[in-house]
């Protein structure tokens, strides 16, 4: 039986681990070929292993590509490397799906924010996605079948302590999502997904003042109530759990399907109900 994304090509930034790797697994299981982007040479081995596993499990083409999304030349280099790796024998090339997942957080109280922190975070979280979509635009479909999904965060609208910069970058990403949904309407749908706390080291690395501030939100988020068998996360209040990376990937995968072709310019709240209750 044909898989829903059979033969399509996706670029997923920051996809050697965490949410990005889970998205790669989701799309690969649906027949999608994957360009696995990662930034640091230290991630080369992890990216290669993931590529080999996805290729073997799903009989697709997966190519790991190192490129720094936060550098001025990184996104264009990524697109050119993807074109070199995936162009067909007759030199045709199309990018069907872009997942802007790469992101960094250098959280600090207002009094402690530095210009280097601000610039680095905006380069990766805002400028990087813009330059990537700009470089990919000539290769997008012309029939609205393309899909662009930007990974945002509840921090775009919740005002958590220490997130002046990070929250601002995610609000900017959501604003670009709405603009691109109009400018690219003949090529692709463009949506954002805004998770709350997700399993993994990024959330656990937050400062105590942040964890204390978000505690009330977590306790009143419907789907974050732990069930029997859930693994205890020491960075979360007792009786609660974070989202699984696969749960976030499932929402992204849904937006990449044919059935989601009438959804664009939207921010999909994949956060267990957290924003709903603010």
Coordinates of N, CA and C in Angstrom, one line a residue, residues 29-216:
X29 N 8.5 7.2 8.2 CA 7.5 6.1 8.3 C 6.4 6.2 7.3
X30 N 6.2 7.5 6.8 CA 5.2 7.7 5.8 C 5.8 7.8 4.3
X31 N 7.0 7.4 4.2 CA 7.6 7.3 2.9 C 8.4 8.5 2.4
X32 N 8.6 9.5 3.3 CA 9.3 10.7 2.9 C 10.8 10.6 3.0
X33 N 11.5 11.0 1.9 CA 12.9 11.1 2.0 C 13.3 12.3 2.8
X34 N 14.5 12.2 3.5 CA 14.8 13.2 4.6 C 16.2 13.8 4.4
X35 N 16.3 15.1 4.4 CA 17.6 15.8 4.6 C 17.7 16.1 6.1
X36 N 18.6 15.4 6.8 CA 18.8 15.6 8.2 C 19.8 16.6 8.5
X37 N 19.4 17.8 8.9 CA 20.3 18.9 9.2 C 20.8 18.9 10.6
X38 N 22.1 19.1 10.8 CA 22.6 19.3 12.2 C 23.7 20.4 12.1
X39 N 24.1 21.0 13.2 CA 25.0 22.1 13.2 C 26.4 21.7 13.6
X40 N 26.6 21.0 14.7 CA 27.9 20.8 15.3 C 28.5 19.5 14.8
X41 N 29.9 19.6 14.6 CA 30.6 18.3 14.2 C 30.4 17.2 15.2
X42 N 30.1 17.6 16.5 CA 30.0 16.6 17.5 C 28.7 15.8 17.3
X43 N 27.8 16.2 16.5 CA 26.6 15.5 16.2 C 26.7 14.6 14.9
X44 N 27.8 14.6 14.3 CA 28.0 13.9 13.0 C 27.6 12.4 13.2
X45 N 28.2 11.8 14.2 CA 28.0 10.4 14.5 C 26.5 10.1 14.7
X46 N 25.9 10.9 15.6 CA 24.5 10.7 15.9 C 23.6 10.8 14.6
X47 N 23.9 11.8 13.8 CA 23.1 12.0 12.6 C 23.3 10.9 11.6
X48 N 24.6 10.4 11.5 CA 24.8 9.3 10.6 C 24.1 8.0 11.1
X49 N 24.1 7.8 12.4 CA 23.4 6.6 12.9 C 21.9 6.7 12.7
X50 N 21.3 7.9 12.9 CA 19.9 8.1 12.7 C 19.6 7.9 11.2
X51 N 20.4 8.4 10.3 CA 20.2 8.3 8.9 C 20.2 6.8 8.5
X52 N 21.1 6.1 9.0 CA 21.2 4.6 8.6 C 20.0 3.9 9.2
X53 N 19.6 4.2 10.4 CA 18.4 3.5 10.9 C 17.1 3.8 10.2
X54 N 16.9 5.1 9.8 CA 15.7 5.4 9.0 C 15.7 4.8 7.6
X55 N 16.9 4.8 7.0 CA 17.0 4.2 5.7 C 16.7 2.7 5.7
X56 N 17.2 2.0 6.7 CA 17.0 0.6 6.8 C 15.6 0.3 7.2
X57 N 15.0 1.0 8.1 CA 13.7 0.7 8.6 C 12.6 1.1 7.6
X58 N 12.8 2.1 6.8 CA 11.7 2.6 6.0 C 12.0 2.6 4.5
X59 N 13.1 2.1 4.1 CA 13.4 2.0 2.7 C 13.3 3.4 1.9
X60 N 13.9 4.4 2.5 CA 13.9 5.7 1.9 C 15.3 6.2 1.8
X61 N 15.5 7.4 1.2 CA 16.8 8.0 1.2 C 16.9 9.1 2.3
X62 N 17.9 9.0 3.1 CA 18.2 9.9 4.1 C 19.7 10.4 4.0
X63 N 19.9 11.7 4.0 CA 21.2 12.2 3.9 C 21.4 13.2 5.1
X64 N 22.4 13.0 5.9 CA 22.7 13.9 7.0 C 23.6 15.1 6.4
X65 N 23.2 16.3 6.7 CA 24.0 17.5 6.1 C 24.3 18.5 7.3
X66 N 25.5 18.7 7.4 CA 25.9 19.7 8.4 C 25.9 21.1 7.9
X67 N 25.2 22.0 8.5 CA 25.1 23.4 8.1 C 24.6 24.2 9.3
X68 N 25.2 25.3 9.6 CA 24.9 26.2 10.7 C 23.8 27.1 10.3
X69 N 22.5 26.8 10.7 CA 21.4 27.7 10.4 C 21.5 29.1 10.9
X70 N 22.3 29.3 12.0 CA 22.5 30.6 12.6 C 23.5 31.4 11.9
X71 N 24.1 31.0 10.8 CA 25.1 31.8 10.1 C 24.5 32.3 8.9
X72 N 25.0 33.5 8.4 CA 24.4 34.1 7.2 C 24.4 33.2 5.9
X73 N 25.4 32.3 5.8 CA 25.5 31.5 4.6 C 25.0 30.1 4.9
X74 N 24.7 29.7 6.1 CA 24.3 28.3 6.4 C 23.1 27.8 5.7
X75 N 22.0 28.6 5.8 CA 20.7 28.1 5.1 C 20.9 27.9 3.6
X76 N 21.5 28.8 2.9 CA 21.7 28.6 1.5 C 22.6 27.4 1.2
X77 N 23.7 27.2 2.0 CA 24.5 26.1 1.8 C 23.7 24.8 2.0
X78 N 22.8 24.8 3.0 CA 22.0 23.6 3.3 C 21.2 23.3 2.0
X79 N 20.5 24.3 1.5 CA 19.7 24.0 0.3 C 20.5 23.5 -0.9
X80 N 21.7 24.1 -1.1 CA 22.5 23.6 -2.2 C 23.0 22.2 -2.0
X81 N 23.4 21.9 -0.8 CA 23.8 20.5 -0.4 C 22.7 19.5 -0.6
X82 N 21.5 19.9 -0.2 CA 20.3 19.1 -0.4 C 20.0 18.9 -1.9
X83 N 20.1 19.9 -2.7 CA 19.9 19.8 -4.1 C 21.0 18.9 -4.8
X84 N 22.2 19.0 -4.3 CA 23.2 18.1 -4.9 C 22.9 16.6 -4.5
X85 N 22.4 16.4 -3.3 CA 22.2 15.0 -2.9 C 20.9 14.4 -3.4
X86 N 19.9 15.2 -3.7 CA 18.6 14.7 -4.1 C 18.1 15.0 -5.5
X87 N 18.9 15.7 -6.3 CA 18.4 16.0 -7.6 C 18.3 14.6 -8.4
X88 N 17.3 14.5 -9.2 CA 17.1 13.3 -10.0 C 18.0 13.2 -11.2
X89 N 18.0 12.1 -11.9 CA 18.9 11.9 -13.0 C 18.7 12.9 -14.1
X90 N 17.4 13.5 -14.2 CA 17.2 14.5 -15.2 C 17.3 15.9 -14.7
X91 N 17.9 16.0 -13.5 CA 18.3 17.3 -12.8 C 17.1 18.0 -12.3
X92 N 15.9 17.4 -12.2 CA 14.8 18.0 -11.5 C 14.9 17.9 -10.0
X93 N 14.4 18.9 -9.3 CA 14.6 19.0 -7.9 C 13.5 19.8 -7.3
X94 N 12.9 19.2 -6.2 CA 11.8 19.9 -5.5 C 11.8 19.6 -4.0
X95 N 11.6 20.7 -3.3 CA 11.6 20.5 -1.8 C 10.1 20.6 -1.4
X96 N 9.6 19.5 -0.9 CA 8.2 19.4 -0.6 C 7.8 19.9 0.8
X97 N 8.7 19.6 1.7 CA 8.5 19.9 3.2 C 9.7 20.6 3.8
X98 N 9.4 21.6 4.6 CA 10.5 22.2 5.4 C 10.0 22.3 6.8
X99 N 10.8 21.7 7.7 CA 10.5 21.8 9.1 C 11.6 22.7 9.8
X100 N 11.2 23.9 10.2 CA 12.1 24.8 10.9 C 12.1 24.4 12.4
X101 N 13.0 23.5 12.8 CA 13.0 23.0 14.1 C 14.1 23.5 14.9
X102 N 15.3 23.7 14.3 CA 16.5 24.1 15.0 C 16.2 25.4 15.9
X103 N 16.7 25.4 17.1 CA 16.4 26.5 18.0 C 17.3 26.5 19.2
X104 N 17.6 27.6 19.8 CA 18.4 27.7 21.0 C 17.7 28.6 22.0
X105 N 18.0 28.4 23.2 CA 17.5 29.3 24.3 C 18.6 29.6 25.2
X106 N 18.9 30.9 25.4 CA 19.9 31.4 26.3 C 19.1 32.3 27.3
X107 N 18.4 31.7 28.2 CA 17.5 32.4 29.1 C 18.2 33.2 30.2
X108 N 17.7 34.4 30.5 CA 18.3 35.2 31.5 C 17.2 36.3 31.9
X109 N 17.3 36.7 33.2 CA 16.5 37.8 33.6 C 16.8 39.0 32.8
X110 N 15.9 39.9 32.7 CA 16.1 41.1 31.9 C 17.4 41.8 32.2
X111 N 17.7 42.0 33.5 CA 18.9 42.7 33.9 C 20.2 42.0 33.5
X112 N 20.1 40.7 33.1 CA 21.3 40.0 32.8 C 21.4 39.7 31.3
X113 N 20.4 40.1 30.5 CA 20.5 39.8 29.0 C 21.6 40.6 28.4
X114 N 22.4 39.9 27.5 CA 23.5 40.5 26.8 C 23.2 40.6 25.4
X115 N 23.9 41.5 24.7 CA 23.7 41.7 23.3 C 24.2 40.4 22.5
X116 N 25.3 39.7 22.9 CA 25.6 38.5 22.2 C 24.6 37.4 22.4
X117 N 23.9 37.3 23.5 CA 22.9 36.3 23.7 C 21.7 36.6 22.8
X118 N 21.3 37.9 22.8 CA 20.2 38.4 21.9 C 20.5 38.0 20.4
X119 N 21.7 38.4 20.0 CA 22.0 38.2 18.6 C 22.1 36.7 18.2
X120 N 22.7 35.9 19.0 CA 22.8 34.5 18.7 C 21.4 33.8 18.7
X121 N 20.6 34.2 19.6 CA 19.2 33.5 19.7 C 18.4 34.0 18.5
X122 N 18.4 35.2 18.1 CA 17.6 35.7 17.0 C 18.2 35.1 15.6
X123 N 19.5 35.0 15.6 CA 20.1 34.4 14.3 C 19.6 33.0 14.1
X124 N 19.6 32.2 15.1 CA 19.2 30.8 14.9 C 17.7 30.6 14.8
X125 N 17.0 31.3 15.7 CA 15.5 31.1 15.8 C 14.7 31.9 14.8
X126 N 15.2 33.0 14.3 CA 14.4 33.8 13.4 C 15.1 34.0 12.1
X127 N 16.3 34.5 12.0 CA 16.9 34.8 10.8 C 17.2 33.4 10.0
X128 N 17.6 32.4 10.7 CA 17.8 31.1 10.1 C 16.6 30.6 9.3
X129 N 15.4 30.5 10.0 CA 14.3 30.0 9.2 C 13.9 30.9 8.0
X130 N 14.1 32.2 8.2 CA 13.8 33.1 7.1 C 14.7 32.9 5.9
X131 N 16.0 32.8 6.2 CA 17.0 32.6 5.1 C 16.8 31.2 4.4
X132 N 16.4 30.2 5.2 CA 16.2 28.9 4.7 C 15.0 28.8 3.7
X133 N 13.9 29.4 4.1 CA 12.7 29.4 3.3 C 13.0 30.3 2.0
X134 N 13.7 31.4 2.2 CA 14.1 32.2 1.1 C 14.9 31.4 0.1
X135 N 15.9 30.7 0.6 CA 16.8 29.9 -0.3 C 16.0 28.7 -1.0
X136 N 15.0 28.2 -0.3 CA 14.3 27.1 -0.8 C 13.1 27.5 -1.7
X137 N 12.7 28.7 -1.7 CA 11.5 29.2 -2.4 C 11.5 28.8 -3.9
X138 N 12.6 28.9 -4.6 CA 12.6 28.6 -6.0 C 12.3 27.1 -6.3
X139 N 12.5 26.2 -5.2 CA 12.3 24.8 -5.4 C 11.0 24.2 -4.8
X140 N 10.2 25.1 -4.3 CA 8.9 24.7 -3.7 C 7.9 24.2 -4.8
X141 N 7.0 23.4 -4.5 CA 6.0 23.0 -5.5 C 5.2 24.2 -5.9
X142 N 4.6 24.1 -7.1 CA 3.8 25.2 -7.7 C 2.3 24.9 -7.6
X143 N 1.9 23.9 -6.8 CA 0.5 23.4 -6.8 C -0.1 23.4 -5.4
X144 N 0.5 24.1 -4.5 CA 0.1 24.2 -3.1 C 0.3 22.9 -2.3
X145 N 1.0 22.0 -2.8 CA 1.2 20.7 -2.1 C 2.3 20.8 -1.1
X146 N 3.1 21.8 -1.1 CA 4.2 22.0 -0.2 C 3.7 22.2 1.2
X147 N 4.6 21.9 2.2 CA 4.3 22.1 3.6 C 5.5 22.7 4.3
X148 N 5.3 23.8 5.0 CA 6.3 24.4 5.9 C 5.7 24.4 7.3
X149 N 6.4 23.8 8.3 CA 6.0 23.8 9.7 C 7.1 24.4 10.5
X150 N 6.8 25.5 11.2 CA 7.8 26.1 12.1 C 7.5 25.7 13.6
X151 N 8.6 25.3 14.2 CA 8.4 24.8 15.6 C 8.6 26.0 16.5
X152 N 7.5 26.5 17.1 CA 7.5 27.6 18.0 C 7.5 27.1 19.4
X153 N 6.8 27.8 20.3 CA 6.8 27.5 21.8 C 5.6 28.3 22.4
X154 N 5.1 27.7 23.5 CA 4.1 28.5 24.3 C 4.8 29.8 24.8
X155 N 6.1 29.8 24.9 CA 6.8 31.0 25.4 C 6.5 32.2 24.5
X156 N 6.0 32.0 23.3 CA 5.7 33.2 22.5 C 4.6 34.1 23.0
X157 N 3.8 33.5 23.9 CA 2.6 34.3 24.4 C 2.4 34.2 25.9
X158 N 3.2 33.5 26.6 CA 3.0 33.3 28.0 C 3.8 34.2 29.0
X159 N 4.8 34.8 28.5 CA 5.6 35.7 29.3 C 6.3 35.1 30.5
X160 N 6.9 33.9 30.3 CA 7.6 33.3 31.3 C 8.9 34.1 31.7
X161 N 9.2 34.1 33.0 CA 10.3 34.8 33.5 C 11.6 34.2 32.9
X162 N 12.5 35.1 32.6 CA 13.8 34.8 31.9 C 13.7 34.6 30.4
X163 N 12.6 34.8 29.8 CA 12.4 34.5 28.4 C 12.1 35.7 27.5
X164 N 12.6 36.9 27.9 CA 12.5 38.1 27.1 C 12.9 37.8 25.7
X165 N 14.1 37.2 25.5 CA 14.7 37.0 24.2 C 14.1 35.7 23.5
X166 N 14.1 34.6 24.2 CA 13.6 33.4 23.6 C 12.1 33.5 23.2
X167 N 11.3 34.0 24.1 CA 9.9 34.2 23.8 C 9.7 35.1 22.7
X168 N 10.5 36.2 22.6 CA 10.4 37.1 21.5 C 10.7 36.5 20.1
X169 N 11.7 35.6 20.1 CA 12.1 34.9 18.9 C 10.9 34.0 18.4
X170 N 10.2 33.4 19.3 CA 9.2 32.5 18.9 C 7.9 33.3 18.5
X171 N 7.7 34.4 19.1 CA 6.6 35.3 18.6 C 6.9 35.8 17.2
X172 N 8.2 36.1 16.9 CA 8.6 36.5 15.6 C 8.4 35.4 14.6
X173 N 8.7 34.2 15.0 CA 8.5 33.0 14.1 C 7.1 32.8 13.8
X174 N 6.2 33.0 14.7 CA 4.7 32.9 14.5 C 4.3 34.0 13.5
X175 N 4.8 35.2 13.7 CA 4.4 36.3 12.8 C 4.9 36.0 11.4
X176 N 6.1 35.5 11.2 CA 6.5 35.1 9.9 C 5.7 34.0 9.3
X177 N 5.2 33.1 10.1 CA 4.3 32.0 9.7 C 3.1 32.6 9.0
X178 N 2.5 33.6 9.6 CA 1.3 34.2 9.0 C 1.6 34.9 7.7
X179 N 2.7 35.6 7.7 CA 3.1 36.3 6.5 C 3.4 35.3 5.3
X180 N 4.2 34.3 5.6 CA 4.5 33.3 4.6 C 3.3 32.6 4.1
X181 N 2.3 32.4 4.9 CA 1.1 31.7 4.5 C 0.4 32.4 3.3
X182 N 0.6 33.8 3.3 CA 0.1 34.6 2.2 C 1.0 34.6 1.0
X183 N 2.3 34.9 1.3 CA 3.3 35.1 0.2 C 3.5 33.8 -0.5
X184 N 3.4 32.6 0.2 CA 3.7 31.3 -0.5 C 2.4 30.5 -0.7
X185 N 1.3 31.2 -0.8 CA 0.0 30.5 -0.9 C -0.1 29.6 -2.1
X186 N 0.6 29.9 -3.2 CA 0.5 29.1 -4.4 C 1.5 27.9 -4.3
X187 N 2.3 27.9 -3.3 CA 3.4 26.9 -3.2 C 3.1 25.9 -2.0
X188 N 2.8 26.4 -0.9 CA 2.8 25.5 0.3 C 1.8 26.1 1.4
X189 N 1.4 25.2 2.3 CA 0.8 25.7 3.5 C 1.9 26.0 4.5
X190 N 1.7 27.0 5.3 CA 2.7 27.4 6.3 C 2.0 27.5 7.7
X191 N 2.4 26.7 8.6 CA 1.9 26.6 10.0 C 3.0 26.5 11.0
X192 N 2.6 26.8 12.2 CA 3.5 26.7 13.4 C 2.9 25.8 14.4
X193 N 3.8 25.1 15.1 CA 3.4 24.3 16.2 C 4.1 24.8 17.5
X194 N 3.3 25.0 18.6 CA 3.9 25.6 19.8 C 3.8 24.6 21.0
X195 N 4.8 23.8 21.2 CA 4.8 22.9 22.3 C 5.0 23.6 23.6
X196 N 4.6 23.0 24.7 CA 5.0 23.4 26.1 C 6.2 22.5 26.5
X197 N 6.4 22.2 27.7 CA 7.5 21.4 28.1 C 7.5 20.0 27.4
X198 N 8.7 19.7 26.9 CA 8.9 18.4 26.1 C 10.1 17.7 26.8
X199 N 10.0 16.4 26.9 CA 11.0 15.6 27.4 C 12.4 15.9 26.8
X200 N 13.4 15.8 27.6 CA 14.8 16.0 27.1 C 15.5 17.1 27.8
X201 N 16.8 17.3 27.5 CA 17.7 18.1 28.3 C 17.4 19.6 28.1
X202 N 16.8 20.1 27.0 CA 16.6 21.5 26.8 C 15.7 22.1 27.9
X203 N 14.6 21.4 28.2 CA 13.7 21.9 29.3 C 14.3 21.7 30.7
X204 N 15.0 20.6 30.9 CA 15.6 20.4 32.2 C 16.7 21.4 32.6
X205 N 17.3 22.0 31.5 CA 18.4 23.0 31.8 C 17.9 24.3 32.2
X206 N 16.6 24.6 32.3 CA 16.1 25.9 32.6 C 16.5 26.2 34.1
X207 N 16.6 27.5 34.4 CA 16.9 28.0 35.7 C 15.8 27.7 36.7
X208 N 16.1 27.7 37.9 CA 15.1 27.4 39.0 C 14.0 28.4 39.0
X209 N 14.3 29.7 38.7 CA 13.3 30.8 38.7 C 12.3 30.5 37.6
X210 N 12.7 30.0 36.5 CA 11.8 29.7 35.4 C 10.9 28.5 35.8
X211 N 11.5 27.4 36.3 CA 10.8 26.2 36.7 C 9.7 26.5 37.8
X212 N 10.1 27.4 38.7 CA 9.1 27.8 39.7 C 7.9 28.6 39.1
X213 N 8.2 29.4 38.1 CA 7.2 30.3 37.5 C 6.2 29.5 36.7
X214 N 6.7 28.4 36.0 CA 5.8 27.6 35.1 C 5.1 26.5 35.9
X215 N 5.4 26.3 37.1 CA 4.8 25.2 37.9 C 3.3 25.2 37.9
X216 N 2.7 26.4 38.2 CA 1.2 26.5 38.2 C 0.6 26.2 36.9

